[in-house]
């Protein structure tokens, strides 16, 4: 019987989409859980019979997808951040680009004896989700879309496995949030989502996808703050451009700085549900900024 306490994940970059390198060096994935799996479409036979029975059922297109849930820590997910942005780390700065990257992701069930390795090929990072909230660790997930999966009895011949990073998880105590370049000290939660809109593409002669199509980089989120004046609300009412920057700092002093140089708020509904403090939720849409040449940048700063 498999237990989550003996489940682990690792990945290796692919040079060719959907093809695992011959002698892979796997990197450990620090994670809280995953829904990564292979699923199949199905089709029941449409033939009509006088006994009302269905004569056949066939498996059709197969696809790999799911989320890897995480607590964000410095240096642990730089490859996945790079893949999500489709950019390239350049002097410790990452901006949104057009470079596609795929991985082979391996799940290992340490207490299963027959085929403990589940190997997923052609895995691309479709979405990035982050949540920063008071009094807790910075949590998030990477949404994955892949090509195929196979259960295996043993590790790949010639493969090696690196140890997981040991940097501490980011929390909300040391970071700073700036809205419109001014520090904002009344934030109750900040969420960020990057969505690449990857979609599987199928062709005649195969039941697995070719490399998925990619849509525009869509960066959205929500800033929630105590309602203390009309400054933020009026930015929504007046369709005013703003910007958002938040830094995450771990106990050792390592940091990530996320910058959305141009955003527009898409809502500002001031609901009241009781006698307590009133929260102003401000969903936002990030758009392309000509000066920064991106809708999102991430800077990493080592202690």
PDB file of C-alpha atoms in Angstrom:
ATOM      1  CA  UNK A   1       0.000   0.000   0.000  1.00  0.00           C
ATOM      2  CA  UNK A   2       1.450   3.336  -1.078  1.00  0.00           C
ATOM      3  CA  UNK A   3       1.833   6.233   1.367  1.00  0.00           C
ATOM      4  CA  UNK A   4       2.430   9.865   0.462  1.00  0.00           C
ATOM      5  CA  UNK A   5       5.278   9.963   2.965  1.00  0.00           C
ATOM      6  CA  UNK A   6       7.338   7.817   0.555  1.00  0.00           C
ATOM      7  CA  UNK A   7       6.439   9.670  -2.631  1.00  0.00           C
ATOM      8  CA  UNK A   8       9.056  11.861  -4.327  1.00  0.00           C
ATOM      9  CA  UNK A   9       9.421  13.791  -7.587  1.00  0.00           C
ATOM     10  CA  UNK A  10      12.331  14.672  -9.853  1.00  0.00           C
ATOM     11  CA  UNK A  11      12.844  16.240 -13.278  1.00  0.00           C
ATOM     12  CA  UNK A  12      15.324  16.590 -16.100  1.00  0.00           C
ATOM     13  CA  UNK A  13      15.297  19.030 -19.002  1.00  0.00           C
ATOM     14  CA  UNK A  14      14.640  17.576 -22.466  1.00  0.00           C
ATOM     15  CA  UNK A  15      16.674  18.604 -25.512  1.00  0.00           C
ATOM     16  CA  UNK A  16      13.951  17.234 -27.816  1.00  0.00           C
ATOM     17  CA  UNK A  17      10.305  17.588 -26.885  1.00  0.00           C
ATOM     18  CA  UNK A  18       8.974  14.379 -25.364  1.00  0.00           C
ATOM     19  CA  UNK A  19      12.340  12.576 -25.345  1.00  0.00           C
ATOM     20  CA  UNK A  20      14.149  11.831 -22.075  1.00  0.00           C
ATOM     21  CA  UNK A  21      17.950  12.308 -22.299  1.00  0.00           C
ATOM     22  CA  UNK A  22      19.941   9.080 -22.602  1.00  0.00           C
ATOM     23  CA  UNK A  23      21.833   9.488 -19.301  1.00  0.00           C
ATOM     24  CA  UNK A  24      19.669  11.932 -17.363  1.00  0.00           C
ATOM     25  CA  UNK A  25      20.730  13.853 -14.284  1.00  0.00           C
ATOM     26  CA  UNK A  26      17.501  14.339 -12.367  1.00  0.00           C
ATOM     27  CA  UNK A  27      16.906  17.236  -9.996  1.00  0.00           C
ATOM     28  CA  UNK A  28      14.647  16.797  -6.986  1.00  0.00           C
ATOM     29  CA  UNK A  29      11.341  18.690  -6.906  1.00  0.00           C
ATOM     30  CA  UNK A  30      10.446  20.044  -3.490  1.00  0.00           C
ATOM     31  CA  UNK A  31       6.673  19.702  -3.300  1.00  0.00           C
ATOM     32  CA  UNK A  32       3.653  19.383  -1.031  1.00  0.00           C
ATOM     33  CA  UNK A  33       1.698  17.153  -3.387  1.00  0.00           C
ATOM     34  CA  UNK A  34       0.695  16.659  -6.978  1.00  0.00           C
ATOM     35  CA  UNK A  35      -2.206  15.794  -9.255  1.00  0.00           C
ATOM     36  CA  UNK A  36       0.043  15.049 -12.236  1.00  0.00           C
ATOM     37  CA  UNK A  37      -1.476  12.131 -14.122  1.00  0.00           C
ATOM     38  CA  UNK A  38      -2.281  10.654 -17.504  1.00  0.00           C
ATOM     39  CA  UNK A  39      -5.926  10.775 -18.534  1.00  0.00           C
ATOM     40  CA  UNK A  40      -7.710   9.467 -21.604  1.00  0.00           C
ATOM     41  CA  UNK A  41     -10.752  10.517 -23.534  1.00  0.00           C
ATOM     42  CA  UNK A  42     -13.232   7.748 -24.224  1.00  0.00           C
ATOM     43  CA  UNK A  43     -15.905   6.893 -26.737  1.00  0.00           C
ATOM     44  CA  UNK A  44     -18.757   4.422 -26.549  1.00  0.00           C
ATOM     45  CA  UNK A  45     -19.847   2.718 -29.781  1.00  0.00           C
ATOM     46  CA  UNK A  46     -22.912   4.408 -31.321  1.00  0.00           C
ATOM     47  CA  UNK A  47     -24.334   1.299 -32.971  1.00  0.00           C
ATOM     48  CA  UNK A  48     -28.044   0.767 -32.247  1.00  0.00           C
ATOM     49  CA  UNK A  49     -29.324  -2.663 -31.182  1.00  0.00           C
ATOM     50  CA  UNK A  50     -32.729  -4.053 -30.382  1.00  0.00           C
ATOM     51  CA  UNK A  51     -31.537  -5.074 -26.892  1.00  0.00           C
ATOM     52  CA  UNK A  52     -30.416  -1.469 -26.074  1.00  0.00           C
ATOM     53  CA  UNK A  53     -26.845  -2.583 -25.248  1.00  0.00           C
ATOM     54  CA  UNK A  54     -23.577  -0.753 -25.840  1.00  0.00           C
ATOM     55  CA  UNK A  55     -21.327  -3.081 -27.811  1.00  0.00           C
ATOM     56  CA  UNK A  56     -17.934  -1.440 -27.336  1.00  0.00           C
ATOM     57  CA  UNK A  57     -15.990   1.310 -25.586  1.00  0.00           C
ATOM     58  CA  UNK A  58     -12.599   2.595 -26.761  1.00  0.00           C
ATOM     59  CA  UNK A  59      -9.892   4.748 -25.233  1.00  0.00           C
ATOM     60  CA  UNK A  60      -9.141   7.767 -27.438  1.00  0.00           C
ATOM     61  CA  UNK A  61      -6.686  10.682 -27.060  1.00  0.00           C
ATOM     62  CA  UNK A  62      -4.391  10.564 -24.039  1.00  0.00           C
ATOM     63  CA  UNK A  63      -3.009  13.583 -22.206  1.00  0.00           C
ATOM     64  CA  UNK A  64      -0.802  14.420 -19.242  1.00  0.00           C
ATOM     65  CA  UNK A  65      -1.727  17.232 -16.889  1.00  0.00           C
ATOM     66  CA  UNK A  66      -1.977  18.338 -13.292  1.00  0.00           C
ATOM     67  CA  UNK A  67      -0.522  20.615 -10.644  1.00  0.00           C
ATOM     68  CA  UNK A  68       2.595  20.435  -8.501  1.00  0.00           C
ATOM     69  CA  UNK A  69       1.893  22.270  -5.243  1.00  0.00           C
ATOM     70  CA  UNK A  70       4.791  23.957  -3.482  1.00  0.00           C
ATOM     71  CA  UNK A  71       6.038  26.310  -0.827  1.00  0.00           C
ATOM     72  CA  UNK A  72       8.330  28.756  -2.609  1.00  0.00           C
ATOM     73  CA  UNK A  73      11.995  28.731  -1.615  1.00  0.00           C
ATOM     74  CA  UNK A  74      15.049  30.409  -3.086  1.00  0.00           C
ATOM     75  CA  UNK A  75      16.818  28.551  -5.908  1.00  0.00           C
ATOM     76  CA  UNK A  76      14.517  25.539  -5.774  1.00  0.00           C
ATOM     77  CA  UNK A  77      12.314  26.270  -8.782  1.00  0.00           C
ATOM     78  CA  UNK A  78      14.379  28.540 -11.030  1.00  0.00           C
ATOM     79  CA  UNK A  79      14.112  26.125 -13.972  1.00  0.00           C
ATOM     80  CA  UNK A  80      10.332  25.976 -13.628  1.00  0.00           C
ATOM     81  CA  UNK A  81      10.051  29.762 -13.237  1.00  0.00           C
ATOM     82  CA  UNK A  82      12.120  30.133 -16.403  1.00  0.00           C
ATOM     83  CA  UNK A  83       9.882  27.661 -18.237  1.00  0.00           C
ATOM     84  CA  UNK A  84       6.695  29.346 -16.991  1.00  0.00           C
ATOM     85  CA  UNK A  85       7.906  32.742 -18.189  1.00  0.00           C
ATOM     86  CA  UNK A  86       9.305  31.228 -21.405  1.00  0.00           C
ATOM     87  CA  UNK A  87      12.261  33.513 -20.733  1.00  0.00           C
ATOM     88  CA  UNK A  88      15.910  33.099 -19.772  1.00  0.00           C
ATOM     89  CA  UNK A  89      17.652  34.128 -16.567  1.00  0.00           C
ATOM     90  CA  UNK A  90      20.020  36.951 -17.541  1.00  0.00           C
ATOM     91  CA  UNK A  91      22.198  38.412 -14.796  1.00  0.00           C
ATOM     92  CA  UNK A  92      19.712  37.084 -12.238  1.00  0.00           C
ATOM     93  CA  UNK A  93      16.722  38.703 -13.942  1.00  0.00           C
ATOM     94  CA  UNK A  94      13.924  36.893 -15.753  1.00  0.00           C
ATOM     95  CA  UNK A  95      11.343  38.457 -18.061  1.00  0.00           C
ATOM     96  CA  UNK A  96       8.584  36.928 -20.159  1.00  0.00           C
ATOM     97  CA  UNK A  97       9.747  35.602 -23.525  1.00  0.00           C
ATOM     98  CA  UNK A  98       9.036  32.990 -26.204  1.00  0.00           C
ATOM     99  CA  UNK A  99      11.471  30.124 -25.459  1.00  0.00           C
ATOM    100  CA  UNK A 100       9.732  26.778 -24.971  1.00  0.00           C
ATOM    101  CA  UNK A 101      11.173  24.281 -22.490  1.00  0.00           C
ATOM    102  CA  UNK A 102      10.062  20.750 -21.734  1.00  0.00           C
ATOM    103  CA  UNK A 103      10.981  18.256 -19.033  1.00  0.00           C
ATOM    104  CA  UNK A 104      10.695  14.619 -18.143  1.00  0.00           C
ATOM    105  CA  UNK A 105       9.129  14.481 -14.692  1.00  0.00           C
ATOM    106  CA  UNK A 106       9.447  11.317 -12.647  1.00  0.00           C
ATOM    107  CA  UNK A 107       7.302  10.341  -9.694  1.00  0.00           C
ATOM    108  CA  UNK A 108       8.608   7.599  -7.417  1.00  0.00           C
ATOM    109  CA  UNK A 109       6.407   5.594  -5.064  1.00  0.00           C
ATOM    110  CA  UNK A 110       9.022   4.307  -2.639  1.00  0.00           C
ATOM    111  CA  UNK A 111       6.846   1.589  -1.123  1.00  0.00           C
ATOM    112  CA  UNK A 112       5.622   0.066  -4.412  1.00  0.00           C
ATOM    113  CA  UNK A 113       7.703  -2.922  -5.544  1.00  0.00           C
ATOM    114  CA  UNK A 114       6.640  -3.706  -9.115  1.00  0.00           C
ATOM    115  CA  UNK A 115       6.717  -0.391 -11.013  1.00  0.00           C
ATOM    116  CA  UNK A 116       7.497   2.433  -8.591  1.00  0.00           C
ATOM    117  CA  UNK A 117       8.653   4.928 -11.254  1.00  0.00           C
ATOM    118  CA  UNK A 118       6.001   6.880 -13.146  1.00  0.00           C
ATOM    119  CA  UNK A 119       7.728   8.788 -15.932  1.00  0.00           C
ATOM    120  CA  UNK A 120       5.999  11.723 -17.659  1.00  0.00           C
ATOM    121  CA  UNK A 121       7.537  13.081 -20.861  1.00  0.00           C
ATOM    122  CA  UNK A 122       7.064  16.341 -22.737  1.00  0.00           C
ATOM    123  CA  UNK A 123       6.057  18.256 -19.604  1.00  0.00           C
ATOM    124  CA  UNK A 124       5.791  22.025 -19.987  1.00  0.00           C
ATOM    125  CA  UNK A 125       4.887  24.592 -17.334  1.00  0.00           C
ATOM    126  CA  UNK A 126       1.527  26.027 -18.326  1.00  0.00           C
ATOM    127  CA  UNK A 127       0.663  28.034 -15.209  1.00  0.00           C
ATOM    128  CA  UNK A 128       2.297  29.562 -12.165  1.00  0.00           C
ATOM    129  CA  UNK A 129       0.211  30.440  -9.106  1.00  0.00           C
ATOM    130  CA  UNK A 130       1.504  32.187  -5.975  1.00  0.00           C
ATOM    131  CA  UNK A 131      -0.236  33.291  -2.783  1.00  0.00           C
ATOM    132  CA  UNK A 132       1.279  35.621  -0.193  1.00  0.00           C
ATOM    133  CA  UNK A 133      -0.780  35.915   2.992  1.00  0.00           C
ATOM    134  CA  UNK A 134      -0.058  37.050   6.571  1.00  0.00           C
ATOM    135  CA  UNK A 135       1.353  34.583   9.067  1.00  0.00           C
ATOM    136  CA  UNK A 136       2.041  31.750   6.656  1.00  0.00           C
ATOM    137  CA  UNK A 137       4.479  30.370   4.116  1.00  0.00           C
ATOM    138  CA  UNK A 138       4.379  31.556   0.508  1.00  0.00           C
ATOM    139  CA  UNK A 139       2.488  28.825  -1.301  1.00  0.00           C
ATOM    140  CA  UNK A 140       1.850  28.135  -4.957  1.00  0.00           C
ATOM    141  CA  UNK A 141       1.652  25.634  -7.749  1.00  0.00           C
ATOM    142  CA  UNK A 142       2.975  24.879 -11.209  1.00  0.00           C
ATOM    143  CA  UNK A 143       0.391  23.656 -13.694  1.00  0.00           C
ATOM    144  CA  UNK A 144       1.841  21.065 -16.074  1.00  0.00           C
ATOM    145  CA  UNK A 145       0.787  19.867 -19.531  1.00  0.00           C
ATOM    146  CA  UNK A 146       2.678  16.890 -20.977  1.00  0.00           C
ATOM    147  CA  UNK A 147       2.799  14.310 -23.738  1.00  0.00           C
ATOM    148  CA  UNK A 148       2.787  10.791 -22.303  1.00  0.00           C
ATOM    149  CA  UNK A 149       3.414   8.613 -19.262  1.00  0.00           C
ATOM    150  CA  UNK A 150       4.787   5.152 -18.582  1.00  0.00           C
ATOM    151  CA  UNK A 151       5.170   3.162 -15.351  1.00  0.00           C
ATOM    152  CA  UNK A 152       8.605   1.569 -15.029  1.00  0.00           C
ATOM    153  CA  UNK A 153      10.174  -1.039 -12.770  1.00  0.00           C
ATOM    154  CA  UNK A 154      13.566   0.649 -12.476  1.00  0.00           C
ATOM    155  CA  UNK A 155      15.359   3.944 -12.868  1.00  0.00           C
ATOM    156  CA  UNK A 156      16.717   4.718 -16.326  1.00  0.00           C
ATOM    157  CA  UNK A 157      20.096   3.205 -17.077  1.00  0.00           C
ATOM    158  CA  UNK A 158      22.833   5.729 -16.375  1.00  0.00           C
ATOM    159  CA  UNK A 159      20.558   8.135 -14.531  1.00  0.00           C
ATOM    160  CA  UNK A 160      21.676  10.043 -11.441  1.00  0.00           C
ATOM    161  CA  UNK A 161      19.651  11.959  -8.859  1.00  0.00           C
ATOM    162  CA  UNK A 162      20.620  15.176  -7.133  1.00  0.00           C
ATOM    163  CA  UNK A 163      19.617  16.179  -3.626  1.00  0.00           C
ATOM    164  CA  UNK A 164      16.855  18.697  -2.987  1.00  0.00           C
ATOM    165  CA  UNK A 165      17.800  22.279  -2.150  1.00  0.00           C
ATOM    166  CA  UNK A 166      17.848  23.193   1.525  1.00  0.00           C
ATOM    167  CA  UNK A 167      16.981  26.898   1.401  1.00  0.00           C
ATOM    168  CA  UNK A 168      14.253  27.973   3.802  1.00  0.00           C
ATOM    169  CA  UNK A 169      10.728  28.592   2.578  1.00  0.00           C
ATOM    170  CA  UNK A 170       9.678  32.205   2.080  1.00  0.00           C
ATOM    171  CA  UNK A 171       7.111  33.661   4.457  1.00  0.00           C
ATOM    172  CA  UNK A 172       5.205  36.936   4.607  1.00  0.00           C
ATOM    173  CA  UNK A 173       7.117  38.531   7.485  1.00  0.00           C
ATOM    174  CA  UNK A 174      10.153  40.007   5.720  1.00  0.00           C
ATOM    175  CA  UNK A 175       8.810  40.986   2.294  1.00  0.00           C
ATOM    176  CA  UNK A 176       7.713  44.398   1.050  1.00  0.00           C
ATOM    177  CA  UNK A 177       4.800  45.239  -1.261  1.00  0.00           C
ATOM    178  CA  UNK A 178       4.860  48.393  -3.354  1.00  0.00           C
ATOM    179  CA  UNK A 179       1.827  49.630  -5.251  1.00  0.00           C
ATOM    180  CA  UNK A 180       2.459  52.483  -7.673  1.00  0.00           C
ATOM    181  CA  UNK A 181       6.068  52.629  -6.305  1.00  0.00           C
ATOM    182  CA  UNK A 182       4.817  53.388  -2.769  1.00  0.00           C
ATOM    183  CA  UNK A 183       5.077  50.900   0.093  1.00  0.00           C
ATOM    184  CA  UNK A 184       1.719  49.435   1.045  1.00  0.00           C
ATOM    185  CA  UNK A 185       1.366  48.218   4.626  1.00  0.00           C
ATOM    186  CA  UNK A 186      -2.330  47.230   4.712  1.00  0.00           C
ATOM    187  CA  UNK A 187      -2.298  44.226   2.359  1.00  0.00           C
ATOM    188  CA  UNK A 188      -4.160  41.151   3.624  1.00  0.00           C
ATOM    189  CA  UNK A 189      -3.384  38.867   0.664  1.00  0.00           C
ATOM    190  CA  UNK A 190      -1.705  38.949  -2.720  1.00  0.00           C
ATOM    191  CA  UNK A 191      -2.223  36.353  -5.438  1.00  0.00           C
ATOM    192  CA  UNK A 192      -0.460  36.074  -8.774  1.00  0.00           C
ATOM    193  CA  UNK A 193      -1.224  33.847 -11.757  1.00  0.00           C
ATOM    194  CA  UNK A 194       0.729  33.431 -14.983  1.00  0.00           C
ATOM    195  CA  UNK A 195      -1.121  31.426 -17.654  1.00  0.00           C
ATOM    196  CA  UNK A 196       0.464  30.427 -20.973  1.00  0.00           C
ATOM    197  CA  UNK A 197      -2.726  28.918 -22.389  1.00  0.00           C
ATOM    198  CA  UNK A 198      -1.049  25.685 -23.514  1.00  0.00           C
ATOM    199  CA  UNK A 199      -3.420  23.364 -25.385  1.00  0.00           C
ATOM    200  CA  UNK A 200      -2.820  19.793 -26.507  1.00  0.00           C
ATOM    201  CA  UNK A 201      -2.825  19.204 -30.293  1.00  0.00           C
ATOM    202  CA  UNK A 202      -3.654  15.832 -31.814  1.00  0.00           C
ATOM    203  CA  UNK A 203      -2.998  14.452 -35.279  1.00  0.00           C
ATOM    204  CA  UNK A 204      -4.130  11.404 -37.230  1.00  0.00           C
ATOM    205  CA  UNK A 205      -2.003   8.353 -36.471  1.00  0.00           C
ATOM    206  CA  UNK A 206      -1.238   9.116 -32.820  1.00  0.00           C
ATOM    207  CA  UNK A 207      -3.184   9.186 -29.567  1.00  0.00           C
ATOM    208  CA  UNK A 208      -0.719  11.519 -27.799  1.00  0.00           C
ATOM    209  CA  UNK A 209      -0.245  15.214 -28.403  1.00  0.00           C
ATOM    210  CA  UNK A 210       2.408  16.849 -30.508  1.00  0.00           C
ATOM    211  CA  UNK A 211       3.950  19.896 -28.799  1.00  0.00           C
ATOM    212  CA  UNK A 212       1.013  21.952 -27.475  1.00  0.00           C
ATOM    213  CA  UNK A 213       0.086  25.324 -28.878  1.00  0.00           C
ATOM    214  CA  UNK A 214       0.873  28.348 -26.690  1.00  0.00           C
ATOM    215  CA  UNK A 215      -1.285  31.447 -26.339  1.00  0.00           C
ATOM    216  CA  UNK A 216      -0.358  34.885 -24.991  1.00  0.00           C
ATOM    217  CA  UNK A 217       1.271  35.358 -21.599  1.00  0.00           C
ATOM    218  CA  UNK A 218      -1.650  36.231 -19.331  1.00  0.00           C
ATOM    219  CA  UNK A 219      -0.651  37.602 -15.921  1.00  0.00           C
ATOM    220  CA  UNK A 220      -3.447  38.311 -13.467  1.00  0.00           C
ATOM    221  CA  UNK A 221      -3.991  38.332  -9.742  1.00  0.00           C
ATOM    222  CA  UNK A 222      -5.633  40.079  -6.833  1.00  0.00           C
ATOM    223  CA  UNK A 223      -4.466  42.575  -4.232  1.00  0.00           C
ATOM    224  CA  UNK A 224      -6.615  42.550  -1.088  1.00  0.00           C
ATOM    225  CA  UNK A 225      -6.165  45.347   1.445  1.00  0.00           C
ATOM    226  CA  UNK A 226      -7.864  46.931   4.419  1.00  0.00           C
ATOM    227  CA  UNK A 227     -10.209  49.654   3.177  1.00  0.00           C
ATOM    228  CA  UNK A 228      -8.765  52.824   4.731  1.00  0.00           C
ATOM    229  CA  UNK A 229      -9.307  55.418   1.992  1.00  0.00           C
ATOM    230  CA  UNK A 230     -10.356  55.750  -1.644  1.00  0.00           C
ATOM    231  CA  UNK A 231      -6.885  55.904  -3.232  1.00  0.00           C
ATOM    232  CA  UNK A 232      -6.800  52.318  -4.519  1.00  0.00           C
ATOM    233  CA  UNK A 233     -10.512  52.213  -5.296  1.00  0.00           C
ATOM    234  CA  UNK A 234     -10.269  55.324  -7.468  1.00  0.00           C
ATOM    235  CA  UNK A 235      -7.535  53.696  -9.549  1.00  0.00           C
ATOM    236  CA  UNK A 236     -10.136  51.124 -10.545  1.00  0.00           C
ATOM    237  CA  UNK A 237     -12.935  53.679 -10.982  1.00  0.00           C
ATOM    238  CA  UNK A 238     -10.772  55.940 -13.164  1.00  0.00           C
ATOM    239  CA  UNK A 239      -9.116  53.095 -15.146  1.00  0.00           C
ATOM    240  CA  UNK A 240      -5.767  54.375 -13.950  1.00  0.00           C
ATOM    241  CA  UNK A 241      -2.530  52.555 -14.766  1.00  0.00           C
ATOM    242  CA  UNK A 242      -0.513  51.423 -11.786  1.00  0.00           C
ATOM    243  CA  UNK A 243       2.340  49.050 -10.959  1.00  0.00           C
ATOM    244  CA  UNK A 244       2.986  46.349  -8.402  1.00  0.00           C
ATOM    245  CA  UNK A 245       6.190  45.083  -6.838  1.00  0.00           C
ATOM    246  CA  UNK A 246       6.622  42.578  -4.060  1.00  0.00           C
ATOM    247  CA  UNK A 247       9.772  41.135  -2.565  1.00  0.00           C
ATOM    248  CA  UNK A 248      10.095  37.836  -0.736  1.00  0.00           C
ATOM    249  CA  UNK A 249      13.030  37.416   1.650  1.00  0.00           C
ATOM    250  CA  UNK A 250      14.016  34.241   3.489  1.00  0.00           C
ATOM    251  CA  UNK A 251      15.718  33.957   6.877  1.00  0.00           C
ATOM    252  CA  UNK A 252      19.183  33.886   5.279  1.00  0.00           C
ATOM    253  CA  UNK A 253      18.540  37.046   3.270  1.00  0.00           C
ATOM    254  CA  UNK A 254      17.963  35.465  -0.147  1.00  0.00           C
ATOM    255  CA  UNK A 255      15.223  37.236  -2.085  1.00  0.00           C
ATOM    256  CA  UNK A 256      13.005  37.262  -5.139  1.00  0.00           C
ATOM    257  CA  UNK A 257      11.567  40.536  -6.385  1.00  0.00           C
ATOM    258  CA  UNK A 258       8.455  40.229  -8.562  1.00  0.00           C
ATOM    259  CA  UNK A 259       7.626  43.328 -10.611  1.00  0.00           C
ATOM    260  CA  UNK A 260       4.510  43.979 -12.663  1.00  0.00           C
ATOM    261  CA  UNK A 261       5.430  47.318 -14.243  1.00  0.00           C
ATOM    262  CA  UNK A 262       1.958  48.095 -15.617  1.00  0.00           C
ATOM    263  CA  UNK A 263      -1.359  46.851 -14.265  1.00  0.00           C
ATOM    264  CA  UNK A 264      -4.999  47.833 -14.426  1.00  0.00           C
ATOM    265  CA  UNK A 265      -7.461  46.972 -11.702  1.00  0.00           C
ATOM    266  CA  UNK A 266     -10.493  45.131 -13.015  1.00  0.00           C
ATOM    267  CA  UNK A 267     -12.679  45.324  -9.913  1.00  0.00           C
ATOM    268  CA  UNK A 268     -13.148  47.067  -6.582  1.00  0.00           C
ATOM    269  CA  UNK A 269     -16.230  45.772  -4.795  1.00  0.00           C
ATOM    270  CA  UNK A 270     -16.418  46.938  -1.182  1.00  0.00           C
ATOM    271  CA  UNK A 271     -18.613  44.289   0.454  1.00  0.00           C
ATOM    272  CA  UNK A 272     -19.595  44.351   4.110  1.00  0.00           C
ATOM    273  CA  UNK A 273     -20.365  41.034   5.799  1.00  0.00           C
ATOM    274  CA  UNK A 274     -20.339  42.034   9.445  1.00  0.00           C
ATOM    275  CA  UNK A 275     -19.071  44.522  12.012  1.00  0.00           C
ATOM    276  CA  UNK A 276     -15.377  43.754  11.515  1.00  0.00           C
ATOM    277  CA  UNK A 277     -12.761  45.303   9.267  1.00  0.00           C
ATOM    278  CA  UNK A 278     -13.705  45.872   5.636  1.00  0.00           C
ATOM    279  CA  UNK A 279     -11.459  44.350   2.986  1.00  0.00           C
ATOM    280  CA  UNK A 280     -11.105  45.873  -0.480  1.00  0.00           C
ATOM    281  CA  UNK A 281     -10.353  43.172  -3.101  1.00  0.00           C
ATOM    282  CA  UNK A 282      -8.707  44.528  -6.243  1.00  0.00           C
ATOM    283  CA  UNK A 283      -8.317  41.976  -9.053  1.00  0.00           C
ATOM    284  CA  UNK A 284      -5.845  43.134 -11.666  1.00  0.00           C
ATOM    285  CA  UNK A 285      -4.612  42.471 -15.186  1.00  0.00           C
ATOM    286  CA  UNK A 286      -0.937  42.977 -16.036  1.00  0.00           C
ATOM    287  CA  UNK A 287      -0.209  44.384 -19.503  1.00  0.00           C
ATOM    288  CA  UNK A 288       2.904  44.970 -21.568  1.00  0.00           C
ATOM    289  CA  UNK A 289       5.095  47.834 -20.409  1.00  0.00           C
ATOM    290  CA  UNK A 290       7.203  49.428 -23.145  1.00  0.00           C
ATOM    291  CA  UNK A 291       9.918  50.654 -20.789  1.00  0.00           C
ATOM    292  CA  UNK A 292      10.518  47.276 -19.142  1.00  0.00           C
ATOM    293  CA  UNK A 293       9.616  45.342 -22.322  1.00  0.00           C
ATOM    294  CA  UNK A 294       7.560  42.810 -20.353  1.00  0.00           C
ATOM    295  CA  UNK A 295       4.426  42.327 -18.272  1.00  0.00           C
ATOM    296  CA  UNK A 296       6.330  40.556 -15.480  1.00  0.00           C
ATOM    297  CA  UNK A 297       9.916  40.365 -14.275  1.00  0.00           C
ATOM    298  CA  UNK A 298      11.513  38.318 -11.510  1.00  0.00           C
ATOM    299  CA  UNK A 299      14.838  39.238  -9.960  1.00  0.00           C
ATOM    300  CA  UNK A 300      16.770  36.881  -7.722  1.00  0.00           C
ATOM    301  CA  UNK A 301      19.087  38.317  -5.086  1.00  0.00           C
ATOM    302  CA  UNK A 302      21.419  35.957  -3.243  1.00  0.00           C
ATOM    303  CA  UNK A 303      22.290  36.721   0.365  1.00  0.00           C
TER     304      UNK A 303
END
